[in-house]
mmCIF file of C-alpha atoms in Angstrom:
data_model
loop_
_atom_site.group_PDB
_atom_site.id
_atom_site.type_symbol
_atom_site.label_atom_id
_atom_site.label_comp_id
_atom_site.label_asym_id
_atom_site.label_seq_id
_atom_site.Cartn_x
_atom_site.Cartn_y
_atom_site.Cartn_z
ATOM 1 C CA UNK V 1 -61.018 -12.785 54.060
ATOM 2 C CA UNK V 2 -60.259 -10.353 56.909
ATOM 3 C CA UNK V 3 -62.824 -9.394 59.532
ATOM 4 C CA UNK V 4 -65.531 -7.284 58.202
ATOM 5 C CA UNK V 5 -63.751 -6.669 54.986
ATOM 6 C CA UNK V 6 -65.370 -5.374 52.185
ATOM 7 C CA UNK V 7 -64.401 -7.346 48.910
ATOM 8 C CA UNK V 8 -65.183 -4.958 46.375
ATOM 9 C CA UNK V 9 -65.095 -6.960 42.876
ATOM 10 C CA UNK V 10 -64.007 -5.053 39.888
ATOM 11 C CA UNK V 11 -66.405 -4.953 36.975
ATOM 12 C CA UNK V 12 -63.848 -6.957 35.233
ATOM 13 C CA UNK V 13 -65.084 -10.071 37.413
ATOM 14 C CA UNK V 14 -68.712 -9.330 36.258
ATOM 15 C CA UNK V 15 -67.653 -9.370 32.452
ATOM 16 C CA UNK V 16 -65.697 -12.423 33.009
ATOM 17 C CA UNK V 17 -68.894 -14.372 34.496
ATOM 18 C CA UNK V 18 -71.300 -12.866 31.810
ATOM 19 C CA UNK V 19 -68.566 -13.985 28.919
ATOM 20 C CA UNK V 20 -67.969 -17.373 30.202
ATOM 21 C CA UNK V 21 -71.413 -18.151 31.696
ATOM 22 C CA UNK V 22 -71.886 -21.471 30.105
ATOM 23 C CA UNK V 23 -68.347 -22.532 30.560
ATOM 24 C CA UNK V 24 -67.140 -25.451 32.686
ATOM 25 C CA UNK V 25 -63.514 -24.239 32.187
ATOM 26 C CA UNK V 26 -61.592 -24.281 35.595
ATOM 27 C CA UNK V 27 -58.020 -23.024 34.577
ATOM 28 C CA UNK V 28 -57.761 -20.036 32.559
ATOM 29 C CA UNK V 29 -54.747 -17.741 31.500
ATOM 30 C CA UNK V 30 -54.659 -14.491 32.895
ATOM 31 C CA UNK V 31 -51.892 -12.923 31.004
ATOM 32 C CA UNK V 32 -50.384 -13.318 27.673
ATOM 33 C CA UNK V 33 -47.399 -15.523 29.006
ATOM 34 C CA UNK V 34 -50.023 -18.162 30.096
ATOM 35 C CA UNK V 35 -51.400 -18.349 26.486
ATOM 36 C CA UNK V 36 -48.091 -18.875 24.817
ATOM 37 C CA UNK V 37 -46.313 -22.073 24.321
ATOM 38 C CA UNK V 38 -43.224 -21.067 25.959
ATOM 39 C CA UNK V 39 -43.303 -23.797 28.575
ATOM 40 C CA UNK V 40 -40.006 -22.925 29.779
ATOM 41 C CA UNK V 41 -41.408 -20.172 31.966
ATOM 42 C CA UNK V 42 -42.666 -20.981 35.299
ATOM 43 C CA UNK V 43 -46.697 -21.527 36.084
ATOM 44 C CA UNK V 44 -48.499 -20.002 38.685
ATOM 45 C CA UNK V 45 -51.999 -21.154 39.635
ATOM 46 C CA UNK V 46 -54.194 -18.738 41.732
ATOM 47 C CA UNK V 47 -57.626 -19.526 43.256
ATOM 48 C CA UNK V 48 -60.381 -16.982 42.887
ATOM 49 C CA UNK V 49 -61.733 -14.813 45.495
ATOM 50 C CA UNK V 50 -65.253 -15.133 46.816
ATOM 51 C CA UNK V 51 -66.884 -13.974 43.577
ATOM 52 C CA UNK V 52 -65.533 -17.028 41.964
ATOM 53 C CA UNK V 53 -63.925 -15.259 39.029
ATOM 54 C CA UNK V 54 -60.512 -14.100 38.364
ATOM 55 C CA UNK V 55 -60.613 -10.527 37.369
ATOM 56 C CA UNK V 56 -58.901 -9.634 40.811
ATOM 57 C CA UNK V 57 -55.693 -11.038 39.381
ATOM 58 C CA UNK V 58 -55.444 -8.676 36.058
ATOM 59 C CA UNK V 59 -52.973 -6.073 37.452
ATOM 60 C CA UNK V 60 -51.073 -8.808 39.402
ATOM 61 C CA UNK V 61 -50.672 -10.967 36.293
ATOM 62 C CA UNK V 62 -49.646 -8.145 34.101
ATOM 63 C CA UNK V 63 -46.645 -7.210 36.212
ATOM 64 C CA UNK V 64 -45.344 -10.859 36.075
ATOM 65 C CA UNK V 65 -45.822 -10.985 32.356
ATOM 66 C CA UNK V 66 -42.709 -12.476 30.491
ATOM 67 C CA UNK V 67 -41.494 -14.108 33.721
ATOM 68 C CA UNK V 68 -44.372 -16.361 34.933
ATOM 69 C CA UNK V 69 -47.236 -18.047 33.278
ATOM 70 C CA UNK V 70 -50.283 -16.983 35.274
ATOM 71 C CA UNK V 71 -53.187 -19.043 35.530
ATOM 72 C CA UNK V 72 -56.456 -18.316 37.422
ATOM 73 C CA UNK V 73 -58.588 -20.949 38.884
ATOM 74 C CA UNK V 74 -62.022 -20.067 38.488
ATOM 75 C CA UNK V 75 -65.545 -21.420 39.626
ATOM 76 C CA UNK V 76 -67.130 -22.765 36.327
ATOM 77 C CA UNK V 77 -70.022 -20.600 35.733
ATOM 78 C CA UNK V 78 -72.210 -23.541 34.688
ATOM 79 C CA UNK V 79 -71.325 -25.301 38.076
ATOM 80 C CA UNK V 80 -72.489 -22.259 39.916
ATOM 81 C CA UNK V 81 -75.853 -23.236 38.977
ATOM 82 C CA UNK V 82 -75.276 -26.551 41.028
ATOM 83 C CA UNK V 83 -76.753 -25.977 44.481
ATOM 84 C CA UNK V 84 -74.021 -28.171 45.916
ATOM 85 C CA UNK V 85 -71.076 -26.612 44.237
ATOM 86 C CA UNK V 86 -68.940 -24.673 46.927
ATOM 87 C CA UNK V 87 -71.071 -25.956 49.884
ATOM 88 C CA UNK V 88 -67.831 -27.067 51.484
ATOM 89 C CA UNK V 89 -64.204 -26.134 51.157
ATOM 90 C CA UNK V 90 -63.080 -29.794 50.859
ATOM 91 C CA UNK V 91 -65.605 -30.603 47.888
ATOM 92 C CA UNK V 92 -64.617 -27.304 45.791
ATOM 93 C CA UNK V 93 -60.921 -28.290 46.412
ATOM 94 C CA UNK V 94 -61.374 -31.679 45.404
ATOM 95 C CA UNK V 95 -62.945 -30.452 42.080
ATOM 96 C CA UNK V 96 -60.039 -28.197 41.368
ATOM 97 C CA UNK V 97 -57.566 -30.506 42.313
ATOM 98 C CA UNK V 98 -58.844 -32.945 39.735
ATOM 99 C CA UNK V 99 -58.780 -29.979 37.025
ATOM 100 C CA UNK V 100 -55.098 -29.131 37.845
ATOM 101 C CA UNK V 101 -53.829 -32.556 37.677
ATOM 102 C CA UNK V 102 -55.539 -32.881 34.221
ATOM 103 C CA UNK V 103 -54.092 -29.665 33.125
ATOM 104 C CA UNK V 104 -50.578 -30.469 34.244
ATOM 105 C CA UNK V 105 -50.121 -34.209 34.637
ATOM 106 C CA UNK V 106 -46.297 -34.000 35.711
ATOM 107 C CA UNK V 107 -44.119 -31.766 37.405
ATOM 108 C CA UNK V 108 -44.250 -29.390 40.490
ATOM 109 C CA UNK V 109 -47.154 -26.955 41.300
ATOM 110 C CA UNK V 110 -46.691 -23.379 42.442
ATOM 111 C CA UNK V 111 -50.169 -22.582 43.942
ATOM 112 C CA UNK V 112 -51.809 -19.812 45.610
ATOM 113 C CA UNK V 113 -55.185 -18.040 46.447
ATOM 114 C CA UNK V 114 -56.637 -14.645 47.299
ATOM 115 C CA UNK V 115 -59.086 -14.025 49.842
ATOM 116 C CA UNK V 116 -61.278 -17.379 50.292
ATOM 117 C CA UNK V 117 -59.235 -18.636 47.556
ATOM 118 C CA UNK V 118 -56.329 -19.071 49.900
ATOM 119 C CA UNK V 119 -58.359 -21.447 52.134
ATOM 120 C CA UNK V 120 -59.247 -23.334 49.012
ATOM 121 C CA UNK V 121 -55.772 -23.377 47.919
ATOM 122 C CA UNK V 122 -54.594 -24.901 51.283
ATOM 123 C CA UNK V 123 -57.070 -27.740 50.694
ATOM 124 C CA UNK V 124 -55.714 -28.258 47.255
ATOM 125 C CA UNK V 125 -52.305 -28.317 48.382
ATOM 126 C CA UNK V 126 -52.958 -30.795 50.922
ATOM 127 C CA UNK V 127 -54.631 -33.052 48.218
ATOM 128 C CA UNK V 128 -51.615 -32.803 46.003
ATOM 129 C CA UNK V 129 -49.080 -33.498 48.672
ATOM 130 C CA UNK V 130 -51.111 -36.634 49.683
ATOM 131 C CA UNK V 131 -50.895 -37.826 45.992
ATOM 132 C CA UNK V 132 -47.495 -37.364 46.104
ATOM 133 C CA UNK V 133 -47.194 -34.175 43.824
ATOM 134 C CA UNK V 134 -44.656 -31.510 44.466
ATOM 135 C CA UNK V 135 -45.903 -28.202 46.092
ATOM 136 C CA UNK V 136 -44.058 -25.211 46.459
ATOM 137 C CA UNK V 137 -44.532 -22.652 49.088
ATOM 138 C CA UNK V 138 -48.290 -21.968 49.209
ATOM 139 C CA UNK V 139 -49.055 -18.339 48.262
ATOM 140 C CA UNK V 140 -51.479 -16.762 50.521
ATOM 141 C CA UNK V 141 -52.931 -13.388 49.600
ATOM 142 C CA UNK V 142 -54.901 -11.941 52.355
ATOM 143 C CA UNK V 143 -57.099 -14.896 53.326
ATOM 144 C CA UNK V 144 -57.210 -17.348 56.078
ATOM 145 C CA UNK V 145 -59.601 -20.014 57.570
ATOM 146 C CA UNK V 146 -62.105 -18.794 60.161
ATOM 147 C CA UNK V 147 -61.481 -21.660 62.725
ATOM 148 C CA UNK V 148 -58.077 -21.238 63.934
ATOM 149 C CA UNK V 149 -58.660 -19.474 67.436
ATOM 150 C CA UNK V 150 -55.467 -17.553 67.159
ATOM 151 C CA UNK V 151 -56.506 -14.259 67.527
ATOM 152 C CA UNK V 152 -55.944 -11.219 69.780
ATOM 153 C CA UNK V 153 -58.823 -10.217 72.138
ATOM 154 C CA UNK V 154 -60.362 -7.196 71.485
ATOM 155 C CA UNK V 155 -59.805 -5.645 74.790
ATOM 156 C CA UNK V 156 -56.044 -6.453 75.325
ATOM 157 C CA UNK V 157 -53.400 -3.731 75.366
ATOM 158 C CA UNK V 158 -51.882 -5.258 72.394
ATOM 159 C CA UNK V 159 -55.020 -5.204 70.169
ATOM 160 C CA UNK V 160 -55.834 -1.517 71.353
ATOM 161 C CA UNK V 161 -52.281 -0.550 70.495
ATOM 162 C CA UNK V 162 -52.720 -2.197 66.777
ATOM 163 C CA UNK V 163 -56.137 -0.096 66.470
ATOM 164 C CA UNK V 164 -54.109 3.091 67.099
ATOM 165 C CA UNK V 165 -51.361 2.018 64.337
ATOM 166 C CA UNK V 166 -54.089 0.943 62.014
ATOM 167 C CA UNK V 167 -55.748 4.182 62.291
ATOM 168 C CA UNK V 168 -52.754 6.173 60.942
ATOM 169 C CA UNK V 169 -52.456 3.630 58.133
ATOM 170 C CA UNK V 170 -56.092 3.840 57.367
ATOM 171 C CA UNK V 171 -56.272 7.752 56.948
ATOM 172 C CA UNK V 172 -53.226 7.414 54.290
ATOM 173 C CA UNK V 173 -54.099 4.283 52.749
ATOM 174 C CA UNK V 174 -57.605 3.219 53.011
ATOM 175 C CA UNK V 175 -59.957 2.631 49.988
ATOM 176 C CA UNK V 176 -61.946 5.664 51.362
ATOM 177 C CA UNK V 177 -59.035 8.037 51.502
ATOM 178 C CA UNK V 178 -57.955 6.991 47.953
ATOM 179 C CA UNK V 179 -61.348 7.178 45.989
ATOM 180 C CA UNK V 180 -62.953 10.052 48.004
ATOM 181 C CA UNK V 181 -66.340 9.357 46.431
ATOM 182 C CA UNK V 182 -69.714 9.660 48.116
ATOM 183 C CA UNK V 183 -70.112 5.895 47.569
ATOM 184 C CA UNK V 184 -66.989 4.900 49.361
ATOM 185 C CA UNK V 185 -67.897 7.341 52.155
ATOM 186 C CA UNK V 186 -71.365 5.845 52.553
ATOM 187 C CA UNK V 187 -69.947 2.300 52.819
ATOM 188 C CA UNK V 188 -67.264 3.256 55.329
ATOM 189 C CA UNK V 189 -69.753 4.706 57.748
ATOM 190 C CA UNK V 190 -72.369 1.893 57.129
ATOM 191 C CA UNK V 191 -69.965 -0.823 57.372
ATOM 192 C CA UNK V 192 -68.276 0.335 60.495
ATOM 193 C CA UNK V 193 -71.873 1.012 62.043
ATOM 194 C CA UNK V 194 -72.733 -2.722 61.022
ATOM 195 C CA UNK V 195 -69.658 -3.967 62.570
ATOM 196 C CA UNK V 196 -70.257 -2.439 65.734
ATOM 197 C CA UNK V 197 -73.773 -3.527 66.099
ATOM 198 C CA UNK V 198 -72.874 -6.960 65.377
ATOM 199 C CA UNK V 199 -70.271 -6.952 67.804
ATOM 200 C CA UNK V 200 -72.649 -5.800 70.502
ATOM 201 C CA UNK V 201 -75.000 -8.429 69.651
ATOM 202 C CA UNK V 202 -72.283 -10.943 69.837
ATOM 203 C CA UNK V 203 -72.549 -12.088 66.392
ATOM 204 C CA UNK V 204 -69.557 -13.310 64.029
ATOM 205 C CA UNK V 205 -68.585 -11.544 60.942
ATOM 206 C CA UNK V 206 -71.362 -12.338 58.393
ATOM 207 C CA UNK V 207 -73.516 -14.360 60.894
ATOM 208 C CA UNK V 208 -77.254 -13.806 60.686
ATOM 209 C CA UNK V 209 -79.486 -13.140 63.588
ATOM 210 C CA UNK V 210 -81.423 -16.214 62.705
ATOM 211 C CA UNK V 211 -78.640 -18.502 62.197
ATOM 212 C CA UNK V 212 -76.369 -19.271 59.112
ATOM 213 C CA UNK V 213 -74.257 -16.862 57.166
ATOM 214 C CA UNK V 214 -74.681 -14.541 54.560
ATOM 215 C CA UNK V 215 -72.093 -12.351 52.316
ATOM 216 C CA UNK V 216 -74.438 -9.492 51.866
ATOM 217 C CA UNK V 217 -72.924 -7.724 54.903
ATOM 218 C CA UNK V 218 -69.298 -7.581 53.704
ATOM 219 C CA UNK V 219 -69.662 -7.187 50.046
ATOM 220 C CA UNK V 220 -72.192 -5.862 47.369
ATOM 221 C CA UNK V 221 -73.566 -8.806 45.393
ATOM 222 C CA UNK V 222 -76.258 -6.982 43.588
ATOM 223 C CA UNK V 223 -74.323 -6.840 40.410
ATOM 224 C CA UNK V 224 -74.139 -10.353 40.056
ATOM 225 C CA UNK V 225 -76.690 -12.942 38.468
ATOM 226 C CA UNK V 226 -78.785 -15.077 40.864
ATOM 227 C CA UNK V 227 -76.757 -18.340 40.137
ATOM 228 C CA UNK V 228 -73.597 -16.433 41.304
ATOM 229 C CA UNK V 229 -75.229 -14.834 44.401
ATOM 230 C CA UNK V 230 -76.047 -18.160 45.603
ATOM 231 C CA UNK V 231 -72.633 -19.791 44.966
ATOM 232 C CA UNK V 232 -70.985 -16.575 46.630
ATOM 233 C CA UNK V 233 -73.377 -17.208 49.785
ATOM 234 C CA UNK V 234 -72.591 -21.035 49.837
ATOM 235 C CA UNK V 235 -68.715 -20.580 49.599
ATOM 236 C CA UNK V 236 -69.065 -17.883 52.198
ATOM 237 C CA UNK V 237 -70.900 -20.069 54.746
ATOM 238 C CA UNK V 238 -68.449 -22.895 53.875
ATOM 239 C CA UNK V 239 -65.461 -20.860 55.650
ATOM 240 C CA UNK V 240 -67.196 -21.256 58.883
ATOM 241 C CA UNK V 241 -67.387 -25.009 58.962
ATOM 242 C CA UNK V 242 -63.902 -25.572 57.470
ATOM 243 C CA UNK V 243 -61.367 -26.587 60.261
ATOM 244 C CA UNK V 244 -57.950 -26.630 58.978
ATOM 245 C CA UNK V 245 -55.373 -29.104 60.335
ATOM 246 C CA UNK V 246 -51.757 -28.628 60.653
ATOM 247 C CA UNK V 247 -50.103 -27.731 57.410
ATOM 248 C CA UNK V 248 -46.343 -28.765 56.996
ATOM 249 C CA UNK V 249 -45.433 -27.315 53.738
ATOM 250 C CA UNK V 250 -43.935 -23.629 53.246
ATOM 251 C CA UNK V 251 -46.383 -20.743 53.284
ATOM 252 C CA UNK V 252 -45.832 -17.172 52.242
ATOM 253 C CA UNK V 253 -48.420 -15.033 53.595
ATOM 254 C CA UNK V 254 -49.069 -11.643 52.050
ATOM 255 C CA UNK V 255 -51.060 -9.547 54.665
ATOM 256 C CA UNK V 256 -52.612 -6.483 54.141
ATOM 257 C CA UNK V 257 -51.314 -3.840 56.531
ATOM 258 C CA UNK V 258 -54.436 -1.633 56.444
ATOM 259 C CA UNK V 259 -57.682 -3.231 57.699
ATOM 260 C CA UNK V 260 -61.074 -1.457 58.499
ATOM 261 C CA UNK V 261 -61.200 0.804 61.236
ATOM 262 C CA UNK V 262 -62.330 -1.543 64.101
ATOM 263 C CA UNK V 263 -59.968 -4.577 63.162
ATOM 264 C CA UNK V 264 -56.366 -5.065 63.343
ATOM 265 C CA UNK V 265 -54.183 -7.345 60.909
ATOM 266 C CA UNK V 266 -54.425 -10.832 62.291
ATOM 267 C CA UNK V 267 -54.158 -13.111 59.122
ATOM 268 C CA UNK V 268 -50.429 -13.891 59.649
ATOM 269 C CA UNK V 269 -50.667 -14.716 63.191
ATOM 270 C CA UNK V 270 -53.550 -16.985 62.536
ATOM 271 C CA UNK V 271 -51.423 -18.954 59.548
ATOM 272 C CA UNK V 272 -48.633 -19.369 61.926
ATOM 273 C CA UNK V 273 -50.954 -21.064 64.394
ATOM 274 C CA UNK V 274 -51.524 -24.068 62.149
ATOM 275 C CA UNK V 275 -48.748 -23.837 59.387
ATOM 276 C CA UNK V 276 -45.517 -23.073 61.409
ATOM 277 C CA UNK V 277 -43.517 -22.591 58.112
ATOM 278 C CA UNK V 278 -45.216 -19.578 57.304
ATOM 279 C CA UNK V 279 -43.389 -16.496 56.360
ATOM 280 C CA UNK V 280 -45.432 -13.223 56.971
ATOM 281 C CA UNK V 281 -44.828 -10.352 54.226
ATOM 282 C CA UNK V 282 -46.808 -7.307 54.909
ATOM 283 C CA UNK V 283 -48.281 -5.349 51.993
ATOM 284 C CA UNK V 284 -48.993 -1.590 52.322
ATOM 285 C CA UNK V 285 -52.704 -1.334 51.146
ATOM 286 C CA UNK V 286 -56.378 -2.922 52.042
ATOM 287 C CA UNK V 287 -57.580 -6.247 51.135
ATOM 288 C CA UNK V 288 -58.702 -4.528 47.912
ATOM 289 C CA UNK V 289 -56.021 -1.949 46.937
ATOM 290 C CA UNK V 290 -53.161 -4.478 47.532
ATOM 291 C CA UNK V 291 -54.255 -6.040 44.189
ATOM 292 C CA UNK V 292 -54.246 -2.604 42.346
ATOM 293 C CA UNK V 293 -51.870 0.135 41.569
ATOM 294 C CA UNK V 294 -49.749 1.661 43.340
ATOM 295 C CA UNK V 295 -49.543 -1.269 45.997
ATOM 296 C CA UNK V 296 -49.683 -4.236 43.754
ATOM 297 C CA UNK V 297 -45.878 -3.614 42.322
ATOM 298 C CA UNK V 298 -44.598 -4.763 45.969
ATOM 299 C CA UNK V 299 -46.784 -7.756 45.848
ATOM 300 C CA UNK V 300 -45.612 -8.625 42.195
ATOM 301 C CA UNK V 301 -41.973 -8.012 42.935
ATOM 302 C CA UNK V 302 -41.719 -10.264 46.037
ATOM 303 C CA UNK V 303 -43.903 -13.105 44.304
ATOM 304 C CA UNK V 304 -42.049 -13.053 41.028
ATOM 305 C CA UNK V 305 -38.862 -13.825 43.332
ATOM 306 C CA UNK V 306 -40.496 -16.472 45.262
ATOM 307 C CA UNK V 307 -41.603 -18.433 42.111
ATOM 308 C CA UNK V 308 -38.262 -18.023 40.399
ATOM 309 C CA UNK V 309 -36.487 -19.332 43.523
ATOM 310 C CA UNK V 310 -38.770 -22.454 43.663
ATOM 311 C CA UNK V 311 -38.651 -22.939 39.792
ATOM 312 C CA UNK V 312 -34.610 -22.752 39.797
ATOM 313 C CA UNK V 313 -34.714 -25.666 42.551
ATOM 314 C CA UNK V 314 -37.246 -27.704 41.119
ATOM 315 C CA UNK V 315 -37.162 -27.309 37.021
ATOM 316 C CA UNK V 316 -39.688 -29.228 35.109
#
């Protein structure tokens, strides 16, 4: 997740959660191609965002219809009730790795993740590679581990220049400018004031005064049932204890070019620090809007090409 990013989860995520509340299914089809029996099409597996559900992927999966079998990796609603599920990035990645191997016992994997899902996908990819499985370029959609250290200082000339550049993009492409609603205006003002206050106190994003971390400051969790709220906060806290080691595989990082007013895009820079084979692809839009019209088209076009390229080199 990006610093001080508001992860607004579409209502589809809530519907997914309610419909599957007693489900233990991890891998679910997101487009019609994934539901078909046409195994000639390449498969892509994408790990959920902080909500644990896969509604974020609907627009992207639709645009890959008939060319890619798009499977979402979700946190099983039944498992969300388990107080230890999602407590560490590695443990949830181990759980998903087992599910993936059972779902696809043979052949190479094309794997990715959005938001915190990108970090989980990294740990899954390491698991698969360690067991001898072929893994294509890891697809990172605007997410990064917290403990990389590869960030620009807030008062460096380069950071200040990036702030100015982001301001011009923000005035055109921010979620506030697109929706022009009272609710988005209220959030924008409170979110930036919140970020300033925490910065003055020397707190990290999501860090609580009394210690620990909470997702409530960066997203609205009021719409979720209690078990899911607890899962979201566990998973969010686990980001701050996960320390990535060097990853030698190929990585494609789709980075939102528009960030909140007080922050600059640094996701690509941080991935390059521990994954030297990273290729950074800027996508116009915010962390939220890059997954929806009109910005998702650019993401889908590039991703389709990456998957086709890998599939032609590594047929099943």
